[in-house]
PDB file of C-alpha atoms in Angstrom:
ATOM      1  CA  UNK A 743     -11.143  13.070 -52.565  1.00 88.00           C
ATOM      2  CA  UNK A 744      -9.401  10.364 -50.573  1.00 91.00           C
ATOM      3  CA  UNK A 745      -9.054   9.091 -47.012  1.00 91.00           C
ATOM      4  CA  UNK A 746      -5.874  11.196 -46.589  1.00 94.00           C
ATOM      5  CA  UNK A 747      -8.095  14.286 -46.976  1.00 95.00           C
ATOM      6  CA  UNK A 748     -10.050  13.484 -43.807  1.00 97.00           C
ATOM      7  CA  UNK A 749      -8.267  15.865 -41.411  1.00 97.00           C
ATOM      8  CA  UNK A 750      -8.670  19.061 -43.461  1.00 97.00           C
ATOM      9  CA  UNK A 751     -12.131  18.047 -44.689  1.00 97.00           C
ATOM     10  CA  UNK A 752     -13.324  17.276 -41.148  1.00 98.00           C
ATOM     11  CA  UNK A 753     -12.072  20.696 -40.038  1.00 98.00           C
ATOM     12  CA  UNK A 754     -13.895  22.350 -42.962  1.00 98.00           C
ATOM     13  CA  UNK A 755     -17.192  20.517 -42.542  1.00 97.00           C
ATOM     14  CA  UNK A 756     -16.979  20.832 -38.755  1.00 98.00           C
ATOM     15  CA  UNK A 757     -16.574  24.619 -38.908  1.00 98.00           C
ATOM     16  CA  UNK A 758     -19.816  26.262 -37.699  1.00 97.00           C
ATOM     17  CA  UNK A 759     -19.252  29.258 -39.989  1.00 97.00           C
ATOM     18  CA  UNK A 760     -18.723  27.144 -43.113  1.00 97.00           C
ATOM     19  CA  UNK A 761     -21.760  25.025 -42.211  1.00 96.00           C
ATOM     20  CA  UNK A 762     -23.949  27.925 -41.024  1.00 96.00           C
ATOM     21  CA  UNK A 763     -26.627  27.120 -43.595  1.00 94.00           C
ATOM     22  CA  UNK A 764     -26.753  23.390 -42.858  1.00 93.00           C
ATOM     23  CA  UNK A 765     -28.732  21.864 -39.982  1.00 91.00           C
ATOM     24  CA  UNK A 766     -25.437  21.361 -38.073  1.00 94.00           C
ATOM     25  CA  UNK A 767     -21.685  21.103 -38.643  1.00 97.00           C
ATOM     26  CA  UNK A 768     -20.483  17.611 -39.568  1.00 97.00           C
ATOM     27  CA  UNK A 769     -18.677  15.302 -37.159  1.00 97.00           C
ATOM     28  CA  UNK A 770     -15.413  13.592 -38.114  1.00 97.00           C
ATOM     29  CA  UNK A 771     -17.361  10.386 -38.837  1.00 97.00           C
ATOM     30  CA  UNK A 772     -19.769  12.322 -41.059  1.00 97.00           C
ATOM     31  CA  UNK A 773     -16.801  13.866 -42.898  1.00 97.00           C
ATOM     32  CA  UNK A 774     -15.435  10.358 -43.443  1.00 97.00           C
ATOM     33  CA  UNK A 775     -18.820   9.342 -44.856  1.00 97.00           C
ATOM     34  CA  UNK A 776     -18.732  12.479 -47.064  1.00 95.00           C
ATOM     35  CA  UNK A 777     -15.509  11.160 -48.607  1.00 96.00           C
ATOM     36  CA  UNK A 778     -16.945   7.652 -49.015  1.00 96.00           C
ATOM     37  CA  UNK A 779     -20.084   8.996 -50.727  1.00 95.00           C
ATOM     38  CA  UNK A 780     -17.988  11.096 -53.093  1.00 95.00           C
ATOM     39  CA  UNK A 781     -15.844   8.096 -54.003  1.00 96.00           C
ATOM     40  CA  UNK A 782     -18.998   6.035 -54.649  1.00 95.00           C
ATOM     41  CA  UNK A 783     -20.303   8.842 -56.832  1.00 95.00           C
ATOM     42  CA  UNK A 784     -17.141   8.664 -58.939  1.00 94.00           C
ATOM     43  CA  UNK A 785     -17.565   4.893 -59.276  1.00 95.00           C
ATOM     44  CA  UNK A 786     -21.264   5.137 -60.162  1.00 95.00           C
ATOM     45  CA  UNK A 787     -21.471   8.450 -62.061  1.00 94.00           C
ATOM     46  CA  UNK A 788     -17.938   9.368 -63.113  1.00 93.00           C
ATOM     47  CA  UNK A 789     -18.013  12.536 -61.005  1.00 93.00           C
ATOM     48  CA  UNK A 790     -18.204  13.677 -57.411  1.00 95.00           C
ATOM     49  CA  UNK A 791     -16.517  16.192 -55.134  1.00 96.00           C
ATOM     50  CA  UNK A 792     -12.941  17.409 -55.517  1.00 94.00           C
ATOM     51  CA  UNK A 793     -10.552  18.706 -52.915  1.00 97.00           C
ATOM     52  CA  UNK A 794      -9.702  22.297 -53.840  1.00 97.00           C
ATOM     53  CA  UNK A 795      -6.141  23.478 -53.198  1.00 96.00           C
ATOM     54  CA  UNK A 796      -4.055  26.520 -53.994  1.00 95.00           C
ATOM     55  CA  UNK A 797      -1.277  26.182 -56.576  1.00 94.00           C
ATOM     56  CA  UNK A 798       1.160  25.551 -53.719  1.00 95.00           C
ATOM     57  CA  UNK A 799      -0.996  22.728 -52.296  1.00 94.00           C
ATOM     58  CA  UNK A 800      -2.741  24.496 -49.403  1.00 96.00           C
ATOM     59  CA  UNK A 801      -6.202  23.100 -48.633  1.00 97.00           C
ATOM     60  CA  UNK A 802      -9.004  25.499 -49.651  1.00 98.00           C
ATOM     61  CA  UNK A 803     -12.159  23.375 -49.512  1.00 98.00           C
ATOM     62  CA  UNK A 804     -14.209  21.095 -51.693  1.00 98.00           C
ATOM     63  CA  UNK A 805     -16.243  21.475 -54.852  1.00 98.00           C
ATOM     64  CA  UNK A 806     -17.832  19.198 -57.381  1.00 97.00           C
ATOM     65  CA  UNK A 807     -20.842  17.591 -58.972  1.00 97.00           C
ATOM     66  CA  UNK A 808     -23.411  15.477 -57.144  1.00 96.00           C
ATOM     67  CA  UNK A 809     -26.898  14.219 -57.796  1.00 96.00           C
ATOM     68  CA  UNK A 810     -29.415  15.978 -55.574  1.00 96.00           C
ATOM     69  CA  UNK A 811     -33.118  16.643 -55.866  1.00 95.00           C
ATOM     70  CA  UNK A 812     -35.520  19.505 -55.502  1.00 96.00           C
ATOM     71  CA  UNK A 813     -39.248  18.988 -55.165  1.00 95.00           C
ATOM     72  CA  UNK A 814     -38.446  15.273 -55.567  1.00 93.00           C
ATOM     73  CA  UNK A 815     -36.882  15.781 -59.028  1.00 94.00           C
ATOM     74  CA  UNK A 816     -33.299  14.519 -59.453  1.00 96.00           C
ATOM     75  CA  UNK A 817     -30.856  17.129 -60.751  1.00 97.00           C
ATOM     76  CA  UNK A 818     -27.132  17.532 -61.214  1.00 98.00           C
ATOM     77  CA  UNK A 819     -25.809  20.032 -58.687  1.00 98.00           C
ATOM     78  CA  UNK A 820     -22.549  21.897 -58.282  1.00 98.00           C
ATOM     79  CA  UNK A 821     -21.639  22.347 -54.637  1.00 97.00           C
ATOM     80  CA  UNK A 822     -18.765  24.136 -52.908  1.00 97.00           C
ATOM     81  CA  UNK A 823     -17.336  24.841 -49.454  1.00 97.00           C
ATOM     82  CA  UNK A 824     -14.365  27.115 -48.741  1.00 98.00           C
ATOM     83  CA  UNK A 825     -12.436  27.602 -45.498  1.00 98.00           C
ATOM     84  CA  UNK A 826     -13.785  30.612 -43.631  1.00 97.00           C
ATOM     85  CA  UNK A 827     -10.562  32.628 -43.824  1.00 97.00           C
ATOM     86  CA  UNK A 828     -10.369  32.114 -47.615  1.00 97.00           C
ATOM     87  CA  UNK A 829     -13.965  32.998 -48.468  1.00 96.00           C
ATOM     88  CA  UNK A 830     -14.576  35.952 -50.777  1.00 95.00           C
ATOM     89  CA  UNK A 831     -11.352  35.427 -52.732  1.00 96.00           C
ATOM     90  CA  UNK A 832     -12.871  33.724 -55.780  1.00 96.00           C
ATOM     91  CA  UNK A 833     -11.943  30.124 -54.957  1.00 97.00           C
ATOM     92  CA  UNK A 834     -15.536  28.833 -55.033  1.00 97.00           C
ATOM     93  CA  UNK A 835     -16.262  30.636 -58.289  1.00 97.00           C
ATOM     94  CA  UNK A 836     -13.100  29.303 -59.940  1.00 97.00           C
ATOM     95  CA  UNK A 837     -13.666  25.723 -58.779  1.00 97.00           C
ATOM     96  CA  UNK A 838     -17.373  25.774 -59.651  1.00 98.00           C
ATOM     97  CA  UNK A 839     -16.482  27.234 -63.058  1.00 97.00           C
ATOM     98  CA  UNK A 840     -14.245  24.215 -63.648  1.00 97.00           C
ATOM     99  CA  UNK A 841     -17.279  22.041 -62.859  1.00 97.00           C
ATOM    100  CA  UNK A 842     -19.348  23.917 -65.462  1.00 97.00           C
ATOM    101  CA  UNK A 843     -16.552  23.286 -67.983  1.00 96.00           C
ATOM    102  CA  UNK A 844     -16.559  19.584 -67.110  1.00 95.00           C
ATOM    103  CA  UNK A 845     -20.337  19.402 -67.536  1.00 96.00           C
ATOM    104  CA  UNK A 846     -20.065  21.182 -70.898  1.00 96.00           C
ATOM    105  CA  UNK A 847     -17.346  18.790 -72.084  1.00 94.00           C
ATOM    106  CA  UNK A 848     -18.727  15.502 -70.761  1.00 93.00           C
ATOM    107  CA  UNK A 849     -22.363  15.700 -69.623  1.00 94.00           C
ATOM    108  CA  UNK A 850     -24.093  18.326 -71.774  1.00 93.00           C
ATOM    109  CA  UNK A 851     -26.711  19.050 -72.659  1.00 96.00           C
ATOM    110  CA  UNK A 852     -28.081  19.134 -69.126  1.00 96.00           C
ATOM    111  CA  UNK A 853     -29.523  21.338 -66.439  1.00 97.00           C
ATOM    112  CA  UNK A 854     -26.928  22.227 -63.794  1.00 98.00           C
ATOM    113  CA  UNK A 855     -28.218  23.503 -60.461  1.00 98.00           C
ATOM    114  CA  UNK A 856     -27.073  24.936 -57.161  1.00 98.00           C
ATOM    115  CA  UNK A 857     -29.534  24.351 -54.323  1.00 97.00           C
ATOM    116  CA  UNK A 858     -28.974  27.071 -51.765  1.00 97.00           C
ATOM    117  CA  UNK A 859     -30.251  28.126 -48.347  1.00 96.00           C
ATOM    118  CA  UNK A 860     -32.258  31.310 -49.036  1.00 96.00           C
ATOM    119  CA  UNK A 861     -30.088  33.391 -46.661  1.00 96.00           C
ATOM    120  CA  UNK A 862     -26.761  32.221 -48.146  1.00 97.00           C
ATOM    121  CA  UNK A 863     -26.120  35.272 -50.302  1.00 96.00           C
ATOM    122  CA  UNK A 864     -22.445  34.419 -50.889  1.00 96.00           C
ATOM    123  CA  UNK A 865     -23.327  31.037 -52.379  1.00 97.00           C
ATOM    124  CA  UNK A 866     -26.024  32.622 -54.511  1.00 97.00           C
ATOM    125  CA  UNK A 867     -23.492  35.165 -55.823  1.00 97.00           C
ATOM    126  CA  UNK A 868     -21.205  32.297 -56.885  1.00 98.00           C
ATOM    127  CA  UNK A 869     -24.116  30.641 -58.728  1.00 98.00           C
ATOM    128  CA  UNK A 870     -24.980  33.933 -60.435  1.00 98.00           C
ATOM    129  CA  UNK A 871     -21.345  34.425 -61.519  1.00 97.00           C
ATOM    130  CA  UNK A 872     -21.558  31.005 -63.176  1.00 97.00           C
ATOM    131  CA  UNK A 873     -24.573  32.220 -65.155  1.00 97.00           C
ATOM    132  CA  UNK A 874     -27.303  30.623 -63.055  1.00 98.00           C
ATOM    133  CA  UNK A 875     -30.652  32.219 -62.365  1.00 98.00           C
ATOM    134  CA  UNK A 876     -33.400  31.419 -59.872  1.00 98.00           C
ATOM    135  CA  UNK A 877     -35.437  28.592 -61.428  1.00 98.00           C
ATOM    136  CA  UNK A 878     -37.497  27.225 -58.527  1.00 97.00           C
ATOM    137  CA  UNK A 879     -38.073  27.005 -54.815  1.00 97.00           C
ATOM    138  CA  UNK A 880     -37.588  23.596 -53.231  1.00 97.00           C
ATOM    139  CA  UNK A 881     -40.459  22.689 -50.914  1.00 96.00           C
ATOM    140  CA  UNK A 882     -39.331  19.081 -50.316  1.00 92.00           C
ATOM    141  CA  UNK A 883     -38.080  19.724 -46.769  1.00 87.00           C
ATOM    142  CA  UNK A 884     -40.441  20.554 -43.910  1.00 85.00           C
ATOM    143  CA  UNK A 885     -37.922  22.854 -42.192  1.00 85.00           C
ATOM    144  CA  UNK A 886     -36.864  25.103 -45.093  1.00 92.00           C
ATOM    145  CA  UNK A 887     -37.711  26.315 -48.587  1.00 95.00           C
ATOM    146  CA  UNK A 888     -34.436  26.255 -50.493  1.00 96.00           C
ATOM    147  CA  UNK A 889     -33.562  28.435 -53.479  1.00 97.00           C
ATOM    148  CA  UNK A 890     -32.816  26.519 -56.671  1.00 98.00           C
ATOM    149  CA  UNK A 891     -30.463  28.261 -59.067  1.00 98.00           C
ATOM    150  CA  UNK A 892     -29.890  26.699 -62.457  1.00 98.00           C
ATOM    151  CA  UNK A 893     -28.626  26.959 -65.997  1.00 98.00           C
ATOM    152  CA  UNK A 894     -28.838  24.873 -69.123  1.00 97.00           C
ATOM    153  CA  UNK A 895     -25.353  23.718 -70.067  1.00 96.00           C
ATOM    154  CA  UNK A 896     -24.985  22.946 -73.749  1.00 93.00           C
ATOM    155  CA  UNK A 897     -22.300  21.065 -75.658  1.00 83.00           C
ATOM    156  CA  UNK A 898     -18.996  22.766 -76.384  1.00 71.00           C
ATOM    157  CA  UNK A 899     -18.805  24.071 -79.914  1.00 64.00           C
TER     158      UNK A 899
END
């Protein structure tokens, strides 16, 4: 994820449908900060968010690994956003599956989570396709109880 990705990423994160389960769509400045935070994550943790593209280079969305927390416990999370018109075509599942592979190769053994708005059934389906199950409810936010999906990722054998 780089500064040159700002235009498509700002459009993605500014889309009310893509961001329906967030408090609000992101502004262009917030999308720029999203990129900066991901780059810092790579510097500090060796991982962050990726830009997802088709084989011919068309922008699809973003996906990757970030440190989040639920109930004030830090956890590694896989997150994903896909352009509205491309949702339901398997892009999130494929990209998130690549993240699981990366975790297995470089960070295992560890718990990998997806922290999801309880009404976001599409995101939950992606997590379930990865092999995640419901492991907790996150009560850390006063405005919502989020669903925590998770799986133990072990070393490659």
